[in-house]
Amino acid sequence: EAALLSAVVLASATETDALSTALLTFGRAGLGRIAELRPGLGAVVVSREAGVIKVARHGIPDAPNP
């Protein structure tokens, strides 16, 4: 199903915008392919699959639980 949110972390705002838009289009399935384009890229994709919210990330660690 469609991505609900995507975020990309890079030094270039232009690349960040373009790649986060691509992730909205490709969803979780495109995360690996997008991540291969730029070493050091951080990305998060939130999607709904069969009514369940899923979060996928690359290059961004889990937040510690307090």
PDB file of N, CA and C in Angstrom:
ATOM      1  N   GLU A   1       0.824  -1.180   0.000  1.00  0.00           N
ATOM      2  CA  GLU A   1       0.000   0.000   0.000  1.00  0.00           C
ATOM      3  C   GLU A   1       0.865   1.240   0.000  1.00  0.00           C
ATOM      4  N   ALA A   2       0.269   2.369  -0.041  1.00  0.00           N
ATOM      5  CA  ALA A   2       0.982   3.633  -0.185  1.00  0.00           C
ATOM      6  C   ALA A   2       1.732   4.030   1.088  1.00  0.00           C
ATOM      7  N   ALA A   3       2.832   4.734   0.876  1.00  0.00           N
ATOM      8  CA  ALA A   3       3.578   5.306   1.994  1.00  0.00           C
ATOM      9  C   ALA A   3       2.789   6.487   2.546  1.00  0.00           C
ATOM     10  N   LEU A   4       2.814   6.639   3.853  1.00  0.00           N
ATOM     11  CA  LEU A   4       2.148   7.751   4.515  1.00  0.00           C
ATOM     12  C   LEU A   4       3.106   8.896   4.781  1.00  0.00           C
ATOM     13  N   LEU A   5       4.384   8.550   5.003  1.00  0.00           N
ATOM     14  CA  LEU A   5       5.391   9.542   5.333  1.00  0.00           C
ATOM     15  C   LEU A   5       6.748   9.008   4.923  1.00  0.00           C
ATOM     16  N   SER A   6       7.605   9.884   4.452  1.00  0.00           N
ATOM     17  CA  SER A   6       8.993   9.508   4.196  1.00  0.00           C
ATOM     18  C   SER A   6       9.885  10.675   4.570  1.00  0.00           C
ATOM     19  N   ALA A   7      11.062  10.351   5.042  1.00  0.00           N
ATOM     20  CA  ALA A   7      12.051  11.373   5.388  1.00  0.00           C
ATOM     21  C   ALA A   7      13.422  10.852   5.006  1.00  0.00           C
ATOM     22  N   VAL A   8      14.237  11.745   4.449  1.00  0.00           N
ATOM     23  CA  VAL A   8      15.592  11.397   4.046  1.00  0.00           C
ATOM     24  C   VAL A   8      16.544  12.420   4.658  1.00  0.00           C
ATOM     25  N   VAL A   9      17.692  11.938   5.139  1.00  0.00           N
ATOM     26  CA  VAL A   9      18.703  12.812   5.728  1.00  0.00           C
ATOM     27  C   VAL A   9      19.957  12.742   4.868  1.00  0.00           C
ATOM     28  N   LEU A  10      20.314  13.886   4.287  1.00  0.00           N
ATOM     29  CA  LEU A  10      21.532  14.071   3.489  1.00  0.00           C
ATOM     30  C   LEU A  10      21.981  15.513   3.644  1.00  0.00           C
ATOM     31  N   ALA A  11      23.161  15.834   3.171  1.00  0.00           N
ATOM     32  CA  ALA A  11      23.660  17.207   3.235  1.00  0.00           C
ATOM     33  C   ALA A  11      22.932  18.129   2.252  1.00  0.00           C
ATOM     34  N   SER A  12      22.475  17.597   1.138  1.00  0.00           N
ATOM     35  CA  SER A  12      21.837  18.401   0.101  1.00  0.00           C
ATOM     36  C   SER A  12      20.317  18.420   0.262  1.00  0.00           C
ATOM     37  N   ALA A  13      19.758  19.608   0.458  1.00  0.00           N
ATOM     38  CA  ALA A  13      18.306  19.737   0.583  1.00  0.00           C
ATOM     39  C   ALA A  13      17.595  19.320  -0.700  1.00  0.00           C
ATOM     40  N   THR A  14      18.195  19.598  -1.842  1.00  0.00           N
ATOM     41  CA  THR A  14      17.583  19.231  -3.120  1.00  0.00           C
ATOM     42  C   THR A  14      17.496  17.721  -3.267  1.00  0.00           C
ATOM     43  N   GLU A  15      18.581  17.025  -2.959  1.00  0.00           N
ATOM     44  CA  GLU A  15      18.569  15.557  -3.033  1.00  0.00           C
ATOM     45  C   GLU A  15      17.616  14.968  -1.995  1.00  0.00           C
ATOM     46  N   THR A  16      17.624  15.538  -0.806  1.00  0.00           N
ATOM     47  CA  THR A  16      16.728  15.068   0.246  1.00  0.00           C
ATOM     48  C   THR A  16      15.278  15.149  -0.208  1.00  0.00           C
ATOM     49  N   ASP A  17      14.901  16.269  -0.785  1.00  0.00           N
ATOM     50  CA  ASP A  17      13.535  16.454  -1.263  1.00  0.00           C
ATOM     51  C   ASP A  17      13.193  15.453  -2.361  1.00  0.00           C
ATOM     52  N   ALA A  18      14.083  15.310  -3.324  1.00  0.00           N
ATOM     53  CA  ALA A  18      13.828  14.398  -4.445  1.00  0.00           C
ATOM     54  C   ALA A  18      13.735  12.945  -3.981  1.00  0.00           C
ATOM     55  N   LEU A  19      14.641  12.527  -3.100  1.00  0.00           N
ATOM     56  CA  LEU A  19      14.643  11.132  -2.665  1.00  0.00           C
ATOM     57  C   LEU A  19      13.490  10.823  -1.715  1.00  0.00           C
ATOM     58  N   SER A  20      13.086  11.778  -0.893  1.00  0.00           N
ATOM     59  CA  SER A  20      11.930  11.518  -0.028  1.00  0.00           C
ATOM     60  C   SER A  20      10.653  11.434  -0.864  1.00  0.00           C
ATOM     61  N   THR A  21      10.565  12.217  -1.930  1.00  0.00           N
ATOM     62  CA  THR A  21       9.426  12.110  -2.845  1.00  0.00           C
ATOM     63  C   THR A  21       9.428  10.755  -3.544  1.00  0.00           C
ATOM     64  N   ALA A  22      10.600  10.281  -3.948  1.00  0.00           N
ATOM     65  CA  ALA A  22      10.700   8.957  -4.568  1.00  0.00           C
ATOM     66  C   ALA A  22      10.252   7.871  -3.591  1.00  0.00           C
ATOM     67  N   LEU A  23      10.620   8.004  -2.320  1.00  0.00           N
ATOM     68  CA  LEU A  23      10.195   7.020  -1.338  1.00  0.00           C
ATOM     69  C   LEU A  23       8.691   7.034  -1.119  1.00  0.00           C
ATOM     70  N   LEU A  24       8.082   8.192  -1.209  1.00  0.00           N
ATOM     71  CA  LEU A  24       6.619   8.240  -1.119  1.00  0.00           C
ATOM     72  C   LEU A  24       5.991   7.459  -2.266  1.00  0.00           C
ATOM     73  N   THR A  25       6.623   7.508  -3.420  1.00  0.00           N
ATOM     74  CA  THR A  25       6.114   6.796  -4.593  1.00  0.00           C
ATOM     75  C   THR A  25       6.363   5.297  -4.491  1.00  0.00           C
ATOM     76  N   PHE A  26       7.585   4.900  -4.137  1.00  0.00           N
ATOM     77  CA  PHE A  26       7.962   3.488  -4.105  1.00  0.00           C
ATOM     78  C   PHE A  26       7.589   2.791  -2.799  1.00  0.00           C
ATOM     79  N   GLY A  27       7.463   3.554  -1.719  1.00  0.00           N
ATOM     80  CA  GLY A  27       7.134   2.972  -0.425  1.00  0.00           C
ATOM     81  C   GLY A  27       8.284   2.157   0.143  1.00  0.00           C
ATOM     82  N   ARG A  28       7.948   1.282   1.101  1.00  0.00           N
ATOM     83  CA  ARG A  28       8.961   0.460   1.771  1.00  0.00           C
ATOM     84  C   ARG A  28       9.762  -0.386   0.795  1.00  0.00           C
ATOM     85  N   ALA A  29       9.119  -0.820  -0.265  1.00  0.00           N
ATOM     86  CA  ALA A  29       9.799  -1.675  -1.245  1.00  0.00           C
ATOM     87  C   ALA A  29      10.967  -0.961  -1.919  1.00  0.00           C
ATOM     88  N   GLY A  30      10.927   0.356  -2.000  1.00  0.00           N
ATOM     89  CA  GLY A  30      11.990   1.104  -2.659  1.00  0.00           C
ATOM     90  C   GLY A  30      13.088   1.594  -1.740  1.00  0.00           C
ATOM     91  N   LEU A  31      12.965   1.342  -0.443  1.00  0.00           N
ATOM     92  CA  LEU A  31      13.941   1.876   0.507  1.00  0.00           C
ATOM     93  C   LEU A  31      15.355   1.389   0.225  1.00  0.00           C
ATOM     94  N   GLY A  32      15.537   0.110  -0.003  1.00  0.00           N
ATOM     95  CA  GLY A  32      16.873  -0.430  -0.277  1.00  0.00           C
ATOM     96  C   GLY A  32      17.482   0.145  -1.536  1.00  0.00           C
ATOM     97  N   ARG A  33      16.667   0.267  -2.556  1.00  0.00           N
ATOM     98  CA  ARG A  33      17.145   0.802  -3.836  1.00  0.00           C
ATOM     99  C   ARG A  33      17.552   2.268  -3.700  1.00  0.00           C
ATOM    100  N   ILE A  34      16.755   3.050  -2.992  1.00  0.00           N
ATOM    101  CA  ILE A  34      17.087   4.467  -2.772  1.00  0.00           C
ATOM    102  C   ILE A  34      18.344   4.582  -1.899  1.00  0.00           C
ATOM    103  N   ALA A  35      18.447   3.754  -0.857  1.00  0.00           N
ATOM    104  CA  ALA A  35      19.597   3.814   0.050  1.00  0.00           C
ATOM    105  C   ALA A  35      20.904   3.505  -0.667  1.00  0.00           C
ATOM    106  N   GLU A  36      20.872   2.660  -1.690  1.00  0.00           N
ATOM    107  CA  GLU A  36      22.083   2.331  -2.442  1.00  0.00           C
ATOM    108  C   GLU A  36      22.614   3.514  -3.253  1.00  0.00           C
ATOM    109  N   LEU A  37      21.776   4.498  -3.514  1.00  0.00           N
ATOM    110  CA  LEU A  37      22.181   5.628  -4.354  1.00  0.00           C
ATOM    111  C   LEU A  37      23.189   6.561  -3.683  1.00  0.00           C
ATOM    112  N   ARG A  38      23.080   6.692  -2.362  1.00  0.00           N
ATOM    113  CA  ARG A  38      23.937   7.640  -1.650  1.00  0.00           C
ATOM    114  C   ARG A  38      24.478   7.024  -0.370  1.00  0.00           C
ATOM    115  N   PRO A  39      25.800   6.802  -0.292  1.00  0.00           N
ATOM    116  CA  PRO A  39      26.387   6.317   0.959  1.00  0.00           C
ATOM    117  C   PRO A  39      26.116   7.321   2.083  1.00  0.00           C
ATOM    118  N   GLY A  40      25.826   6.833   3.262  1.00  0.00           N
ATOM    119  CA  GLY A  40      25.576   7.709   4.401  1.00  0.00           C
ATOM    120  C   GLY A  40      24.157   8.217   4.504  1.00  0.00           C
ATOM    121  N   LEU A  41      23.295   7.821   3.585  1.00  0.00           N
ATOM    122  CA  LEU A  41      21.910   8.272   3.595  1.00  0.00           C
ATOM    123  C   LEU A  41      21.180   7.695   4.802  1.00  0.00           C
ATOM    124  N   GLY A  42      20.362   8.519   5.423  1.00  0.00           N
ATOM    125  CA  GLY A  42      19.444   8.067   6.457  1.00  0.00           C
ATOM    126  C   GLY A  42      18.037   8.237   5.921  1.00  0.00           C
ATOM    127  N   ALA A  43      17.171   7.265   6.144  1.00  0.00           N
ATOM    128  CA  ALA A  43      15.812   7.363   5.618  1.00  0.00           C
ATOM    129  C   ALA A  43      14.830   6.602   6.492  1.00  0.00           C
ATOM    130  N   VAL A  44      13.610   7.116   6.528  1.00  0.00           N
ATOM    131  CA  VAL A  44      12.504   6.481   7.232  1.00  0.00           C
ATOM    132  C   VAL A  44      11.292   6.499   6.311  1.00  0.00           C
ATOM    133  N   VAL A  45      10.577   5.379   6.258  1.00  0.00           N
ATOM    134  CA  VAL A  45       9.323   5.290   5.499  1.00  0.00           C
ATOM    135  C   VAL A  45       8.265   4.702   6.426  1.00  0.00           C
ATOM    136  N   VAL A  46       7.133   5.389   6.515  1.00  0.00           N
ATOM    137  CA  VAL A  46       5.998   4.894   7.288  1.00  0.00           C
ATOM    138  C   VAL A  46       4.901   4.569   6.290  1.00  0.00           C
ATOM    139  N   SER A  47       4.367   3.355   6.383  1.00  0.00           N
ATOM    140  CA  SER A  47       3.315   2.942   5.446  1.00  0.00           C
ATOM    141  C   SER A  47       2.234   2.167   6.184  1.00  0.00           C
ATOM    142  N   ARG A  48       1.113   1.999   5.513  1.00  0.00           N
ATOM    143  CA  ARG A  48       0.032   1.176   6.035  1.00  0.00           C
ATOM    144  C   ARG A  48      -0.095  -0.037   5.140  1.00  0.00           C
ATOM    145  N   GLU A  49       0.030  -1.206   5.720  1.00  0.00           N
ATOM    146  CA  GLU A  49      -0.070  -2.458   4.974  1.00  0.00           C
ATOM    147  C   GLU A  49      -1.098  -3.339   5.655  1.00  0.00           C
ATOM    148  N   ALA A  50      -2.145  -3.665   4.941  1.00  0.00           N
ATOM    149  CA  ALA A  50      -3.243  -4.480   5.485  1.00  0.00           C
ATOM    150  C   ALA A  50      -3.771  -3.890   6.786  1.00  0.00           C
ATOM    151  N   GLY A  51      -3.843  -2.551   6.830  1.00  0.00           N
ATOM    152  CA  GLY A  51      -4.376  -1.868   7.999  1.00  0.00           C
ATOM    153  C   GLY A  51      -3.408  -1.710   9.155  1.00  0.00           C
ATOM    154  N   VAL A  52      -2.164  -2.168   8.989  1.00  0.00           N
ATOM    155  CA  VAL A  52      -1.158  -2.093  10.055  1.00  0.00           C
ATOM    156  C   VAL A  52      -0.106  -1.054   9.670  1.00  0.00           C
ATOM    157  N   ILE A  53       0.217  -0.166  10.606  1.00  0.00           N
ATOM    158  CA  ILE A  53       1.257   0.832  10.368  1.00  0.00           C
ATOM    159  C   ILE A  53       2.620   0.159  10.483  1.00  0.00           C
ATOM    160  N   LYS A  54       3.453   0.344   9.455  1.00  0.00           N
ATOM    161  CA  LYS A  54       4.800  -0.236   9.408  1.00  0.00           C
ATOM    162  C   LYS A  54       5.815   0.890   9.288  1.00  0.00           C
ATOM    163  N   VAL A  55       6.940   0.750   9.968  1.00  0.00           N
ATOM    164  CA  VAL A  55       8.031   1.717   9.892  1.00  0.00           C
ATOM    165  C   VAL A  55       9.276   0.984   9.425  1.00  0.00           C
ATOM    166  N   ALA A  56       9.887   1.499   8.358  1.00  0.00           N
ATOM    167  CA  ALA A  56      11.148   0.946   7.855  1.00  0.00           C
ATOM    168  C   ALA A  56      12.169   2.071   7.860  1.00  0.00           C
ATOM    169  N   ARG A  57      13.397   1.734   8.175  1.00  0.00           N
ATOM    170  CA  ARG A  57      14.439   2.771   8.189  1.00  0.00           C
ATOM    171  C   ARG A  57      15.756   2.205   7.697  1.00  0.00           C
ATOM    172  N   HIS A  58      16.584   3.132   7.280  1.00  0.00           N
ATOM    173  CA  HIS A  58      17.939   2.784   6.824  1.00  0.00           C
ATOM    174  C   HIS A  58      18.867   3.868   7.332  1.00  0.00           C
ATOM    175  N   GLY A  59      19.941   3.475   8.017  1.00  0.00           N
ATOM    176  CA  GLY A  59      20.933   4.444   8.481  1.00  0.00           C
ATOM    177  C   GLY A  59      20.489   5.308   9.635  1.00  0.00           C
ATOM    178  N   ILE A  60      19.365   4.968  10.261  1.00  0.00           N
ATOM    179  CA  ILE A  60      18.858   5.702  11.416  1.00  0.00           C
ATOM    180  C   ILE A  60      18.592   4.663  12.499  1.00  0.00           C
ATOM    181  N   PRO A  61      19.319   4.737  13.610  1.00  0.00           N
ATOM    182  CA  PRO A  61      19.164   3.723  14.650  1.00  0.00           C
ATOM    183  C   PRO A  61      17.838   3.864  15.397  1.00  0.00           C
ATOM    184  N   ASP A  62      17.464   2.794  16.100  1.00  0.00           N
ATOM    185  CA  ASP A  62      16.304   2.839  16.992  1.00  0.00           C
ATOM    186  C   ASP A  62      16.537   3.888  18.062  1.00  0.00           C
ATOM    187  N   ALA A  63      15.477   4.538  18.466  1.00  0.00           N
ATOM    188  CA  ALA A  63      15.566   5.459  19.604  1.00  0.00           C
ATOM    189  C   ALA A  63      15.607   4.635  20.889  1.00  0.00           C
ATOM    190  N   PRO A  64      16.438   5.022  21.830  1.00  0.00           N
ATOM    191  CA  PRO A  64      16.469   4.262  23.089  1.00  0.00           C
ATOM    192  C   PRO A  64      15.160   4.444  23.854  1.00  0.00           C
ATOM    193  N   ASN A  65      14.745   3.406  24.535  1.00  0.00           N
ATOM    194  CA  ASN A  65      13.544   3.488  25.375  1.00  0.00           C
ATOM    195  C   ASN A  65      13.925   4.067  26.721  1.00  0.00           C
ATOM    196  N   PRO A  66      13.210   5.088  27.176  1.00  0.00           N
ATOM    197  CA  PRO A  66      13.551   5.691  28.483  1.00  0.00           C
ATOM    198  C   PRO A  66      13.206   4.772  29.627  1.00  0.00           C
TER     199      PRO A  66
END
